[in-house]
Amino acid sequence: MSRHSGVLYIVATPIGNLEDVSARAKRILAEVDLIAAEDTRHSRKLLAALGIRTPLQAYHNFNEHEAARRLIEALKAGRDVALIADAGTPLINDPGYRLVSAAHAEGLQVVPVPGPAALIAAFSAAGLPPTRFAFEGFAPDKHAARLKIFTALKTERRTLIFYETPQRIVHFLEDAVTVFGGMRPAALARELTKKFETIKKANLAGLLAFVQADEQQQKGEFVLLIGAAEAGTHADEQEARRVLSILLDSLGVRQAAAIAAALTGQRKNALYELALKMHNEKPPTDK
Ligand code: SAM
């Protein structure tokens, strides 16, 4: 690395509440020669609110290649650059990867200036086991692809964290109930740090009912957290056994499984197998 090269700062900005900008982020944004921003019009408002006049350059998914090349030239010429996203931490489901990897390839210094990220804010307040998590970003748009991804993640032993949009929130939860089962522990974090912030911990069936019952809860920005398989599977089976044992007192295996599926949101086939097992385990009744 040349002694005269500039530094690339990766600066986190608020995800809603302007007070969340750090003192260091403010100082760096004011001191650098250039700010690379996803949407310059959007970022100009943030910088104006902070009283910062540093020149902006667009850096987004559609000009990433060319913009990264120009920013690397600027850094090599000794200019300090800050990268910001529209909200939160750059590169977290936002542009920047090409620039950061190119900077490393050129031996340039890359310095993170940490701050808000929706997934971390949500995880810290969700009330799910905080030891291990897997960040999945946005689930696929299409129903079939989403079911496929969920199925692949069904036995994941870490808390799953997803980003979601208002257009898809109900479909996301419907598909999650189908695959993970309605009893799987989960949490929804909506509009974090903003006026209508909602943090709701419930099982998946409960979250779906909560969102369906109130259109306000379908608006804004979302982080969805799905509890790890271990805890969830156990809770699912316990609930399935409880419901089936009541139903099997008066119904046949097939009918009990169908009703239990409707009540718990769990899969009919799995419930049928469990009902059959429970039926066969039952001691014979005295005639
Ligand atoms: N870079 C951002 C970060 O650090 O979290 C994420 C950007 S990604 C393009 C936008 C998505 O992040 C939204 O659709 C939503 O899922 C999530 N998100 C961003 N701000 C949020 C907030 N205030 N509350 C809940 N979710 C938020």
Coordinates of C-alpha atoms and ligand atoms in Angstrom, one line a residue:
M1 CA 0.0 0.0 0.0
S2 CA 1.4 3.4 -0.9
R3 CA 1.9 5.8 2.0
H4 CA 0.0 8.4 0.0
S5 CA -3.1 6.3 -0.8
G6 CA -6.5 7.4 0.6
V7 CA -8.6 5.3 3.0
L8 CA -11.9 3.7 2.2
Y9 CA -14.3 4.1 5.1
I10 CA -17.5 2.0 5.2
V11 CA -19.9 4.1 7.2
A12 CA -23.1 3.0 8.7
T13 CA -26.0 5.5 8.8
P14 CA -29.4 5.5 10.6
I15 CA -32.2 3.0 9.6
G16 CA -34.8 5.5 10.6
N17 CA -33.9 7.6 13.6
L18 CA -31.3 10.3 12.8
E19 CA -30.1 10.3 16.4
D20 CA -28.5 6.9 15.7
V21 CA -25.7 8.4 13.6
S22 CA -22.5 8.1 15.6
A23 CA -20.2 11.0 16.4
R24 CA -17.4 9.2 14.5
A25 CA -19.6 8.6 11.4
K26 CA -20.4 12.3 11.4
R27 CA -16.8 13.3 11.7
I28 CA -15.6 10.9 9.0
L29 CA -18.3 12.0 6.6
A30 CA -17.3 15.6 7.1
E31 CA -13.6 14.9 6.7
V32 CA -13.4 12.6 3.7
D33 CA -12.9 14.1 0.2
L34 CA -15.7 12.2 -1.3
I35 CA -18.8 10.2 -0.3
A36 CA -20.0 7.3 -2.5
A37 CA -23.7 6.9 -2.0
E38 CA -26.3 4.5 -3.3
D39 CA -28.9 7.2 -4.0
T40 CA -27.3 10.7 -3.9
R41 CA -30.6 12.5 -3.7
H42 CA -31.6 10.5 -0.7
S43 CA -28.2 10.9 1.0
R44 CA -28.1 14.6 0.3
K45 CA -31.0 15.0 2.7
L46 CA -29.2 13.1 5.4
L47 CA -26.0 15.0 4.9
A48 CA -27.9 18.4 4.9
A49 CA -29.6 17.4 8.2
L50 CA -26.1 16.7 9.6
G51 CA -24.7 19.9 8.2
I52 CA -22.2 18.0 6.0
R53 CA -21.1 19.4 2.6
T54 CA -18.8 16.7 1.3
P55 CA -19.2 16.0 -2.5
L56 CA -21.3 13.0 -3.4
Q57 CA -20.8 10.4 -6.1
A58 CA -23.3 7.8 -7.1
Y59 CA -22.5 4.1 -6.4
H60 CA -25.3 1.7 -7.0
N61 CA -26.0 -1.7 -8.5
F62 CA -26.3 -0.3 -12.0
N63 CA -23.0 1.6 -12.2
E64 CA -21.1 -0.5 -9.7
H65 CA -18.3 -1.6 -12.1
E66 CA -17.5 1.9 -13.5
A67 CA -18.1 3.7 -10.2
A68 CA -15.8 1.2 -8.3
R69 CA -13.0 1.8 -10.9
R70 CA -13.3 5.6 -10.5
L71 CA -13.3 5.4 -6.7
I72 CA -10.3 3.1 -6.6
E73 CA -8.5 5.7 -8.8
A74 CA -9.4 8.4 -6.4
L75 CA -8.2 6.4 -3.4
K76 CA -4.9 5.6 -5.2
A77 CA -4.5 9.3 -5.9
G78 CA -4.6 9.9 -2.1
R79 CA -8.3 10.9 -1.7
D80 CA -10.2 9.5 1.3
V81 CA -13.6 8.1 0.4
A82 CA -16.6 7.1 2.6
L83 CA -19.2 4.6 1.3
I84 CA -22.7 4.9 2.7
A85 CA -26.0 3.1 1.9
D86 CA -29.5 4.6 1.8
A87 CA -29.9 3.2 5.4
G88 CA -27.9 1.1 7.8
T89 CA -24.6 -0.6 7.0
P90 CA -23.3 -0.7 3.5
L91 CA -22.9 -4.2 1.9
I92 CA -25.6 -5.6 4.2
N93 CA -28.1 -6.3 1.4
D94 CA -26.7 -3.1 -0.2
P95 CA -24.1 -2.3 -2.8
G96 CA -20.4 -2.1 -2.0
Y97 CA -18.9 -5.5 -2.3
R98 CA -17.1 -4.9 -5.6
L99 CA -15.6 -1.7 -4.3
V100 CA -14.4 -3.2 -1.0
S101 CA -13.0 -6.3 -2.7
A102 CA -11.2 -4.1 -5.3
A103 CA -9.8 -2.0 -2.6
H104 CA -8.3 -5.1 -0.9
A105 CA -7.0 -6.3 -4.2
E106 CA -5.2 -3.0 -4.6
G107 CA -3.8 -3.1 -1.1
L108 CA -5.8 -0.1 0.0
Q109 CA -6.9 0.4 3.6
V110 CA -10.5 -0.3 4.4
V111 CA -11.9 1.0 7.7
P112 CA -15.4 0.1 9.0
V113 CA -17.3 2.8 10.9
P114 CA -19.9 0.6 12.6
G115 CA -23.5 1.6 13.4
P116 CA -27.1 0.6 12.7
A117 CA -28.0 -2.5 10.8
A118 CA -31.6 -3.7 10.8
L119 CA -30.7 -7.4 11.4
I120 CA -28.6 -6.7 14.5
A121 CA -31.2 -4.3 16.0
A122 CA -33.9 -6.9 15.4
F123 CA -31.9 -9.8 16.7
S124 CA -31.0 -7.9 19.9
A125 CA -34.6 -7.2 20.7
A126 CA -36.3 -10.4 19.4
G127 CA -36.0 -12.5 22.5
L128 CA -34.8 -15.6 20.6
P129 CA -31.7 -17.5 21.7
P130 CA -28.9 -15.0 20.8
T131 CA -26.0 -17.5 20.4
R132 CA -26.0 -18.3 16.7
F133 CA -27.8 -16.9 13.7
A134 CA -27.9 -17.2 9.9
F135 CA -28.7 -14.0 7.9
E136 CA -30.6 -14.9 4.8
G137 CA -31.3 -11.4 3.4
F138 CA -34.5 -11.3 1.2
A139 CA -36.2 -14.7 0.6
P140 CA -37.0 -15.3 -3.1
D141 CA -40.0 -13.3 -4.6
K142 CA -41.7 -16.4 -6.1
H143 CA -43.8 -18.7 -4.0
A144 CA -42.2 -22.0 -5.3
A145 CA -38.6 -20.7 -4.9
R146 CA -39.5 -19.4 -1.4
L147 CA -40.9 -22.8 -0.3
K148 CA -37.8 -24.4 -1.6
I149 CA -35.4 -22.2 0.4
F150 CA -37.5 -22.6 3.5
T151 CA -37.5 -26.4 3.1
A152 CA -33.7 -26.3 2.8
L153 CA -33.6 -24.3 6.0
K154 CA -36.2 -26.2 8.0
T155 CA -33.6 -28.1 10.1
E156 CA -31.2 -25.2 10.5
R157 CA -29.9 -25.0 14.1
R158 CA -29.4 -21.3 14.1
T159 CA -31.9 -18.5 14.4
L160 CA -32.8 -17.4 10.8
I161 CA -33.0 -13.7 10.0
F162 CA -34.7 -12.4 6.8
Y163 CA -35.5 -9.0 5.4
E164 CA -38.9 -8.5 4.0
T165 CA -41.1 -5.9 2.2
P166 CA -44.7 -4.8 2.8
Q167 CA -45.8 -6.4 -0.5
R168 CA -44.7 -9.8 0.5
I169 CA -44.9 -10.0 4.3
V170 CA -48.2 -12.0 4.4
H171 CA -47.0 -14.4 1.7
F172 CA -43.7 -14.8 3.6
L173 CA -45.5 -15.7 6.8
E174 CA -48.0 -18.0 5.1
D175 CA -45.2 -20.0 3.4
A176 CA -43.1 -20.0 6.7
V177 CA -46.1 -21.5 8.5
T178 CA -46.5 -24.2 5.8
V179 CA -42.8 -25.2 6.0
F180 CA -41.6 -24.6 9.5
G181 CA -45.0 -25.2 11.2
G182 CA -47.2 -22.8 13.0
M183 CA -45.6 -23.5 16.4
R184 CA -42.1 -22.5 15.5
P185 CA -41.0 -19.6 17.7
A186 CA -40.4 -16.4 15.7
A187 CA -40.3 -12.6 15.9
L188 CA -41.2 -9.7 13.7
A189 CA -39.4 -6.4 13.9
R190 CA -41.1 -3.6 11.9
E191 CA -40.1 0.0 11.3
L192 CA -37.2 -0.3 13.7
T193 CA -36.2 3.0 15.4
K194 CA -39.2 4.8 13.7
K195 CA -42.5 6.2 15.0
F196 CA -44.5 3.0 14.4
E197 CA -41.9 0.5 15.5
T198 CA -43.3 -2.9 16.3
I199 CA -41.4 -5.8 17.9
K200 CA -43.6 -8.9 18.3
K201 CA -42.5 -12.3 19.5
A202 CA -44.9 -15.2 18.9
N203 CA -45.0 -18.4 17.1
L204 CA -45.3 -18.3 13.3
A205 CA -49.0 -19.0 13.3
G206 CA -49.4 -16.2 15.9
L207 CA -47.4 -13.7 13.8
L208 CA -49.4 -14.5 10.7
A209 CA -52.7 -13.9 12.5
F210 CA -51.3 -10.7 14.0
V211 CA -50.2 -9.3 10.7
Q212 CA -53.4 -10.4 8.9
A213 CA -55.6 -8.8 11.5
D214 CA -54.2 -5.3 11.2
E215 CA -53.3 -3.7 7.9
Q216 CA -51.0 -1.2 9.7
Q217 CA -48.8 -4.2 10.6
Q218 CA -48.4 -4.9 6.8
K219 CA -46.8 -1.5 6.2
G220 CA -43.2 -0.4 6.4
E221 CA -39.9 -2.3 6.6
F222 CA -39.5 -5.7 8.2
V223 CA -37.1 -8.1 9.7
L224 CA -38.4 -11.6 10.3
L225 CA -36.7 -14.0 12.7
I226 CA -37.4 -17.7 12.8
G227 CA -36.2 -19.7 15.8
A228 CA -33.7 -22.5 15.4
A229 CA -35.0 -26.0 14.5
E230 CA -34.1 -27.7 17.7
A231 CA -36.4 -25.7 20.0
G232 CA -39.1 -25.4 17.3
T233 CA -39.3 -29.0 16.3
H234 CA -39.7 -30.0 20.0
A235 CA -42.5 -27.4 20.5
D236 CA -44.1 -28.5 17.2
E237 CA -44.2 -32.1 18.2
Q238 CA -45.5 -31.4 21.7
E239 CA -48.3 -29.3 20.3
A240 CA -49.1 -31.9 17.6
R241 CA -49.3 -34.7 20.3
R242 CA -51.5 -32.6 22.5
V243 CA -54.0 -31.8 19.8
L244 CA -54.0 -35.3 18.3
S245 CA -54.5 -37.0 21.6
I246 CA -57.7 -35.0 22.1
L247 CA -58.9 -35.6 18.5
L248 CA -58.0 -39.3 18.5
D249 CA -60.4 -40.0 21.4
S250 CA -63.4 -39.5 19.1
L251 CA -62.0 -39.5 15.5
G252 CA -60.2 -41.8 13.1
V253 CA -56.5 -41.3 12.3
R254 CA -57.0 -39.6 8.9
Q255 CA -59.7 -37.2 10.1
A256 CA -57.7 -36.3 13.3
A257 CA -54.6 -35.6 11.2
A258 CA -56.6 -33.3 8.9
I259 CA -58.1 -31.3 11.7
A260 CA -54.8 -31.1 13.6
A261 CA -53.2 -29.7 10.4
A262 CA -55.8 -27.0 10.2
L263 CA -55.4 -26.1 13.9
T264 CA -51.6 -26.1 14.1
G265 CA -50.5 -25.2 10.6
Q266 CA -48.3 -28.3 10.5
R267 CA -48.1 -30.6 7.6
K268 CA -50.9 -33.1 7.1
N269 CA -48.6 -36.0 6.1
A270 CA -46.4 -35.6 9.2
L271 CA -49.4 -35.4 11.4
Y272 CA -51.0 -38.5 9.8
E273 CA -47.8 -40.5 10.6
L274 CA -47.7 -39.2 14.2
A275 CA -51.5 -39.9 14.6
L276 CA -50.9 -43.4 13.3
K277 CA -48.1 -44.0 15.7
M278 CA -50.1 -42.6 18.6
H279 CA -53.1 -44.7 17.6
N280 CA -50.9 -47.9 17.6
E281 CA -49.2 -47.0 20.9
K282 CA -52.6 -46.7 22.6
P283 CA -53.3 -49.5 25.1
P284 CA -56.3 -51.6 24.0
T285 CA -59.5 -50.6 25.7
D286 CA -61.4 -53.2 27.8
K287 CA -64.6 -54.3 26.1
Ligands
SAM1 N1 -28.2 -2.0 4.8 C1 -29.4 -2.1 5.6 C2 -29.1 -2.6 7.0 O1 -27.9 -2.4 7.4 O2 -29.9 -3.2 7.6 C3 -30.4 -3.0 4.8 C4 -30.8 -2.6 3.5 S1 -31.9 -3.6 2.7 C5 -31.9 -2.9 1.0 C6 -33.5 -2.9 3.2 C7 -34.2 -3.9 4.1 O3 -33.6 -3.8 5.4 C8 -35.7 -3.5 4.3 O4 -36.5 -4.1 3.2 C9 -36.0 -4.2 5.6 O5 -36.2 -5.6 5.4 C10 -34.7 -4.0 6.3 N2 -34.8 -2.7 7.1 C11 -34.1 -1.6 6.9 N3 -34.5 -0.6 7.8 C12 -35.4 -1.2 8.6 C13 -36.1 -0.8 9.7 N4 -36.0 0.5 10.1 N5 -36.9 -1.6 10.3 C14 -37.1 -2.9 9.9 N6 -36.4 -3.4 8.8 C15 -35.5 -2.5 8.2

